[in-house]
Amino acid sequence: MARATSFRPATPSCATTRLAHFRFFFEAIRPEIRQYLLEGDNEAVPFSRAQRSLVYQRAKDVESRQPFGTGKNVYLSGYEWINHSLHPVHIDNFDFRVRIGGKYCKQPYSRSVFNISAMSFGALSANAVRALNKGAKLGNFAHDTGEGSISRYHREHGGDLIWEIGSGYFGCRTPEGNFDPQKFARQAREPQVKMIEIKLSQGAKPGHGGVLPGAKVTPEIAEARGIAIGQDCVSPARHSAFSTPLEFLDFISRLRELSGGKPVGFKFSLGHPWEFFGIC
């Protein structure tokens, strides 16, 4: 009589289990493996390893000049170069600047083509704001405050400021969150403020406002923005001071008058072309 046998499915060996664990480990360090072992000097975006190395060298004040020659494929589409000329143009001034302000602007500003874009105190630390503004002072270019208004740290080194005003009207708001012309005029007329920028919309959050949770609203942030300490700070999805294109242009004109004739511009994320046509 045949002997009965029982079937038992195979179980993975300890070695297989360990290999599976190694797989998760290598997945976790995949970016580091690419960066240190596999990545070419000119591959990564938005900045390649060669570009990052150059920045690190200059920040440490060590030799940063590159030897003559190139490691790039000069035949690829998009490669840029400078052609020789028998009569090259002589440039007397390398401090490239653009005059901002038309005939109705009493205090036009000669702005550098190289500036610091909008980043708020709160998103950046106090030391970061200090460092950026000191760089603006040393380099003679402008520092955009971001939507979080002008903090005490923006004022320490005296670098030129572009004051950005969003839908929360931080630094120039009433307790209810509306625009306060007296508070605006008081800050906008400070000599360090060179231009005003109106932020119409949240670029990363279409159709939505912004929220800074109350736990992050420190006394310093509350002081700069004119809000209550420890309470949620909300940037509404739209401005309350205007609604139509004509009202918006009237608001721009009003800010120019309140600031003593300084340039006033605006920025927004284009969603509907006809809205921009209406402003034009």
GROMACS .gro file of C-alpha atoms in nm:
model
  280
    1MET     CA    1   0.000   0.000   0.000
    2ALA     CA    2   0.132   0.344  -0.099
    3ARG     CA    3   0.248   0.563   0.184
    4ALA     CA    4   0.067   0.899   0.215
    5THR     CA    5   0.289   1.207   0.195
    6SER     CA    6   0.200   1.558   0.304
    7PHE     CA    7   0.277   1.863   0.084
    8ARG     CA    8   0.429   2.164   0.251
    9PRO     CA    9   0.498   2.482   0.047
   10ALA     CA   10   0.854   2.599   0.036
   11THR     CA   11   0.939   2.882   0.273
   12PRO     CA   12   1.192   3.148   0.185
   13SER     CA   13   1.536   3.085   0.321
   14CYS     CA   14   1.709   3.322   0.560
   15ALA     CA   15   1.940   3.429   0.278
   16THR     CA   16   1.645   3.532   0.060
   17THR     CA   17   1.495   3.729   0.347
   18ARG     CA   18   1.823   3.908   0.406
   19LEU     CA   19   1.849   3.997   0.036
   20ALA     CA   20   1.498   4.145   0.049
   21HIS     CA   21   1.607   4.364   0.339
   22PHE     CA   22   1.913   4.474   0.141
   23ARG     CA   23   1.680   4.579  -0.141
   24PHE     CA   24   1.491   4.818   0.089
   25PHE     CA   25   1.822   4.950   0.223
   26PHE     CA   26   1.955   5.025  -0.126
   27GLU     CA   27   1.626   5.189  -0.224
   28ALA     CA   28   1.658   5.416   0.079
   29ILE     CA   29   2.009   5.532  -0.018
   30ARG     CA   30   1.945   5.539  -0.395
   31PRO     CA   31   1.982   5.921  -0.422
   32GLU     CA   32   2.315   5.908  -0.238
   33ILE     CA   33   2.439   5.622  -0.459
   34ARG     CA   34   2.358   5.825  -0.771
   35GLN     CA   35   2.510   6.142  -0.631
   36TYR     CA   36   2.839   5.995  -0.510
   37LEU     CA   37   2.899   5.699  -0.742
   38LEU     CA   38   2.701   5.722  -1.066
   39GLU     CA   39   2.611   6.084  -1.137
   40GLY     CA   40   2.813   6.270  -1.400
   41ASP     CA   41   2.949   6.618  -1.333
   42ASN     CA   42   2.702   6.781  -1.574
   43GLU     CA   43   2.395   6.559  -1.532
   44ALA     CA   44   2.185   6.669  -1.235
   45VAL     CA   45   1.916   6.937  -1.246
   46PRO     CA   46   1.853   7.212  -1.164
   47PHE     CA   47   2.222   7.243  -1.074
   48SER     CA   48   2.491   6.999  -1.177
   49ARG     CA   49   2.766   6.867  -0.952
   50ALA     CA   50   3.016   7.093  -1.128
   51GLN     CA   51   2.803   7.400  -1.057
   52ARG     CA   52   2.752   7.303  -0.693
   53SER     CA   53   3.126   7.246  -0.649
   54LEU     CA   54   3.197   7.593  -0.788
   55VAL     CA   55   2.954   7.750  -0.539
   56TYR     CA   56   3.105   7.555  -0.248
   57GLN     CA   57   3.458   7.662  -0.347
   58ARG     CA   58   3.365   8.029  -0.371
   59ALA     CA   59   3.173   8.017  -0.043
   60LYS     CA   60   3.484   7.877   0.129
   61ASP     CA   61   3.708   8.135  -0.042
   62VAL     CA   62   3.930   7.871  -0.203
   63GLU     CA   63   4.057   7.837  -0.560
   64SER     CA   64   3.751   7.824  -0.788
   65ARG     CA   65   3.894   7.890  -1.134
   66GLN     CA   66   3.849   7.610  -1.384
   67PRO     CA   67   4.126   7.494  -1.620
   68PHE     CA   68   4.091   7.579  -1.989
   69GLY     CA   69   3.888   7.323  -2.178
   70THR     CA   70   3.552   7.160  -2.124
   71GLY     CA   71   3.398   6.832  -2.021
   72LYS     CA   72   3.075   6.914  -2.201
   73ASN     CA   73   2.953   6.792  -2.538
   74VAL     CA   74   2.976   7.113  -2.740
   75TYR     CA   75   2.773   6.964  -3.026
   76LEU     CA   76   2.456   6.913  -2.822
   77SER     CA   77   2.155   7.132  -2.890
   78GLY     CA   78   2.144   7.421  -2.643
   79TYR     CA   79   2.520   7.454  -2.591
   80GLU     CA   80   2.609   7.824  -2.569
   81TRP     CA   81   2.934   7.996  -2.654
   82ILE     CA   82   3.084   8.338  -2.732
   83ASN     CA   83   3.224   8.409  -3.078
   84HIS     CA   84   3.543   8.600  -3.140
   85SER     CA   85   3.529   8.939  -3.310
   86LEU     CA   86   3.787   9.165  -3.477
   87HIS     CA   87   3.626   9.459  -3.297
   88PRO     CA   88   3.469   9.346  -2.967
   89VAL     CA   89   3.240   9.590  -2.790
   90HIS     CA   90   3.393   9.776  -2.496
   91ILE     CA   91   3.163   9.794  -2.193
   92ASP     CA   92   3.241  10.086  -1.963
   93ASN     CA   93   3.014   9.979  -1.678
   94PHE     CA   94   2.943   9.624  -1.567
   95ASP     CA   95   2.689   9.732  -1.305
   96PHE     CA   96   2.387   9.647  -1.520
   97ARG     CA   97   2.077   9.825  -1.394
   98VAL     CA   98   1.724   9.903  -1.513
   99ARG     CA   99   1.533  10.219  -1.424
  100ILE     CA  100   1.193  10.136  -1.270
  101GLY     CA  101   0.928  10.408  -1.264
  102GLY     CA  102   0.748  10.611  -1.530
  103LYS     CA  103   0.661  10.977  -1.558
  104TYR     CA  104   0.410  10.959  -1.268
  105CYS     CA  105   0.669  10.806  -1.033
  106LYS     CA  106   0.837  11.064  -0.809
  107GLN     CA  107   1.097  10.825  -0.668
  108PRO     CA  108   1.213  10.596  -0.951
  109TYR     CA  109   1.458  10.320  -0.863
  110SER     CA  110   1.765  10.207  -1.054
  111ARG     CA  111   1.738   9.834  -1.001
  112SER     CA  112   2.011   9.579  -1.060
  113VAL     CA  113   1.934   9.293  -1.298
  114PHE     CA  114   2.050   9.061  -1.018
  115ASN     CA  115   1.828   9.064  -0.709
  116ILE     CA  116   1.693   8.841  -0.429
  117SER     CA  117   1.344   8.708  -0.501
  118ALA     CA  118   1.056   8.689  -0.255
  119MET     CA  119   1.107   8.466   0.051
  120SER     CA  120   0.925   8.553   0.372
  121PHE     CA  121   1.061   8.572   0.725
  122GLY     CA  122   0.891   8.272   0.877
  123ALA     CA  123   0.972   8.056   0.577
  124LEU     CA  124   1.333   8.167   0.633
  125SER     CA  125   1.510   8.201   0.965
  126ALA     CA  126   1.635   8.527   1.114
  127ASN     CA  127   1.995   8.445   1.022
  128ALA     CA  128   1.896   8.368   0.663
  129VAL     CA  129   1.720   8.703   0.628
  130ARG     CA  130   2.020   8.880   0.781
  131ALA     CA  131   2.260   8.708   0.541
  132LEU     CA  132   2.047   8.781   0.234
  133ASN     CA  133   2.002   9.146   0.320
  134LYS     CA  134   2.370   9.190   0.398
  135GLY     CA  135   2.446   9.040   0.057
  136ALA     CA  136   2.203   9.287  -0.102
  137LYS     CA  137   2.380   9.572   0.077
  138LEU     CA  138   2.727   9.457  -0.028
  139GLY     CA  139   2.622   9.384  -0.386
  140ASN     CA  140   2.407   9.696  -0.426
  141PHE     CA  141   2.096   9.506  -0.536
  142ALA     CA  142   1.742   9.464  -0.402
  143HIS     CA  143   1.600   9.215  -0.150
  144ASP     CA  144   1.232   9.120  -0.190
  145THR     CA  145   1.073   9.071   0.153
  146GLY     CA  146   0.819   8.811   0.050
  147GLU     CA  147   0.457   8.821   0.168
  148GLY     CA  148   0.555   8.810   0.538
  149SER     CA  149   0.631   9.185   0.548
  150ILE     CA  150   0.939   9.366   0.679
  151SER     CA  151   1.092   9.210   0.989
  152ARG     CA  152   1.348   9.364   1.223
  153TYR     CA  153   1.608   9.141   1.054
  154HIS     CA  154   1.545   9.299   0.714
  155ARG     CA  155   1.645   9.633   0.864
  156GLU     CA  156   1.972   9.538   1.036
  157HIS     CA  157   2.210   9.582   0.740
  158GLY     CA  158   2.014   9.840   0.541
  159GLY     CA  159   2.000   9.660   0.205
  160ASP     CA  160   1.746   9.789  -0.049
  161LEU     CA  161   1.401   9.634   0.002
  162ILE     CA  162   1.113   9.551  -0.228
  163TRP     CA  163   0.811   9.525   0.002
  164GLU     CA  164   0.574   9.253  -0.114
  165ILE     CA  165   0.209   9.287  -0.014
  166GLY     CA  166  -0.026   8.991  -0.047
  167SER     CA  167  -0.392   8.932   0.028
  168GLY     CA  168  -0.319   8.921   0.402
  169TYR     CA  169  -0.180   9.280   0.397
  170PHE     CA  170   0.087   9.184   0.649
  171GLY     CA  171   0.254   9.490   0.795
  172CYS     CA  172  -0.027   9.715   0.677
  173ARG     CA  173  -0.348   9.552   0.800
  174THR     CA  174  -0.631   9.624   1.039
  175PRO     CA  175  -0.712   9.375   1.320
  176GLU     CA  176  -0.982   9.236   1.090
  177GLY     CA  177  -0.729   9.173   0.810
  178ASN     CA  178  -0.820   9.460   0.578
  179PHE     CA  179  -0.580   9.709   0.421
  180ASP     CA  180  -0.470   9.992   0.652
  181PRO     CA  181  -0.344  10.296   0.454
  182GLN     CA  182  -0.183  10.466   0.755
  183LYS     CA  183   0.027  10.162   0.847
  184PHE     CA  184   0.121  10.116   0.482
  185ALA     CA  185   0.235  10.477   0.440
  186ARG     CA  186   0.441  10.464   0.758
  187GLN     CA  187   0.647  10.166   0.637
  188ALA     CA  188   0.646  10.239   0.262
  189ARG     CA  189   0.802  10.585   0.313
  190GLU     CA  190   1.106  10.442   0.492
  191PRO     CA  191   1.418  10.514   0.281
  192GLN     CA  192   1.520  10.147   0.281
  193VAL     CA  193   1.199  10.051   0.095
  194LYS     CA  194   1.262  10.123  -0.273
  195MET     CA  195   0.963   9.958  -0.443
  196ILE     CA  196   0.625   9.799  -0.365
  197GLU     CA  197   0.512   9.467  -0.513
  198ILE     CA  198   0.150   9.348  -0.500
  199LYS     CA  199   0.112   8.971  -0.496
  200LEU     CA  200  -0.223   8.881  -0.652
  201SER     CA  201  -0.229   8.503  -0.616
  202GLN     CA  202  -0.058   8.207  -0.450
  203GLY     CA  203   0.150   8.051  -0.726
  204ALA     CA  204   0.176   7.707  -0.565
  205LYS     CA  205  -0.185   7.694  -0.448
  206PRO     CA  206  -0.420   7.787  -0.736
  207GLY     CA  207  -0.752   7.923  -0.610
  208HIS     CA  208  -0.646   7.890  -0.246
  209GLY     CA  209  -0.491   8.115   0.014
  210GLY     CA  210  -0.210   8.036   0.251
  211VAL     CA  211  -0.213   7.930   0.617
  212LEU     CA  212   0.061   7.962   0.876
  213PRO     CA  213  -0.047   7.746   1.172
  214GLY     CA  214  -0.075   7.924   1.506
  215ALA     CA  215   0.199   7.707   1.659
  216LYS     CA  216   0.446   7.869   1.417
  217VAL     CA  217   0.334   8.228   1.480
  218THR     CA  218   0.614   8.340   1.711
  219PRO     CA  219   0.633   8.686   1.872
  220GLU     CA  220   0.882   8.796   1.603
  221ILE     CA  221   0.658   8.682   1.317
  222ALA     CA  222   0.354   8.839   1.484
  223GLU     CA  223   0.545   9.167   1.522
  224ALA     CA  224   0.645   9.177   1.154
  225ARG     CA  225   0.304   9.078   1.019
  226GLY     CA  226   0.083   9.267   1.263
  227ILE     CA  227  -0.108   8.958   1.376
  228ALA     CA  228  -0.185   8.785   1.707
  229ILE     CA  229   0.073   8.553   1.861
  230GLY     CA  230  -0.016   8.184   1.849
  231GLN     CA  231  -0.321   8.220   1.622
  232ASP     CA  232  -0.355   8.076   1.270
  233CYS     CA  233  -0.238   8.329   1.013
  234VAL     CA  234  -0.447   8.315   0.695
  235SER     CA  235  -0.372   8.469   0.357
  236PRO     CA  236  -0.711   8.477   0.180
  237ALA     CA  237  -0.748   8.344  -0.173
  238ARG     CA  238  -0.825   8.695  -0.301
  239HIS     CA  239  -0.771   9.058  -0.208
  240SER     CA  240  -1.038   9.251  -0.019
  241ALA     CA  241  -0.918   9.599  -0.125
  242PHE     CA  242  -1.028   9.555  -0.489
  243SER     CA  243  -1.212   9.314  -0.717
  244THR     CA  244  -1.219   9.442  -1.078
  245PRO     CA  245  -0.924   9.536  -1.302
  246LEU     CA  246  -1.014   9.906  -1.277
  247GLU     CA  247  -1.031   9.888  -0.897
  248PHE     CA  248  -0.695   9.710  -0.901
  249LEU     CA  249  -0.532   9.987  -1.103
  250ASP     CA  250  -0.684  10.246  -0.870
  251PHE     CA  251  -0.530  10.054  -0.579
  252ILE     CA  252  -0.189  10.062  -0.749
  253SER     CA  253  -0.220  10.439  -0.796
  254ARG     CA  254  -0.322  10.479  -0.433
  255LEU     CA  255  -0.020  10.285  -0.308
  256ARG     CA  256   0.210  10.498  -0.521
  257GLU     CA  257   0.067  10.814  -0.364
  258LEU     CA  258   0.080  10.673  -0.008
  259SER     CA  259   0.444  10.564  -0.055
  260GLY     CA  260   0.550  10.911  -0.164
  261GLY     CA  261   0.577  10.827  -0.532
  262LYS     CA  262   0.770  10.498  -0.527
  263PRO     CA  263   0.732  10.238  -0.804
  264VAL     CA  264   0.445   9.993  -0.751
  265GLY     CA  265   0.424   9.670  -0.951
  266PHE     CA  266   0.238   9.342  -0.930
  267LYS     CA  267   0.289   8.973  -0.991
  268PHE     CA  268   0.046   8.686  -1.035
  269SER     CA  269   0.017   8.336  -1.176
  270LEU     CA  270  -0.164   8.354  -1.509
  271GLY     CA  271  -0.462   8.118  -1.512
  272HIS     CA  272  -0.710   8.296  -1.739
  273PRO     CA  273  -0.562   8.510  -2.020
  274TRP     CA  274  -0.869   8.735  -2.030
  275GLU     CA  275  -0.800   8.848  -1.672
  276PHE     CA  276  -0.462   8.983  -1.782
  277PHE     CA  277  -0.621   9.136  -2.092
  278GLY     CA  278  -0.866   9.314  -1.862
  279ILE     CA  279  -0.578   9.466  -1.665
  280CYS     CA  280  -0.406   9.572  -1.987
   0.00000   0.00000   0.00000
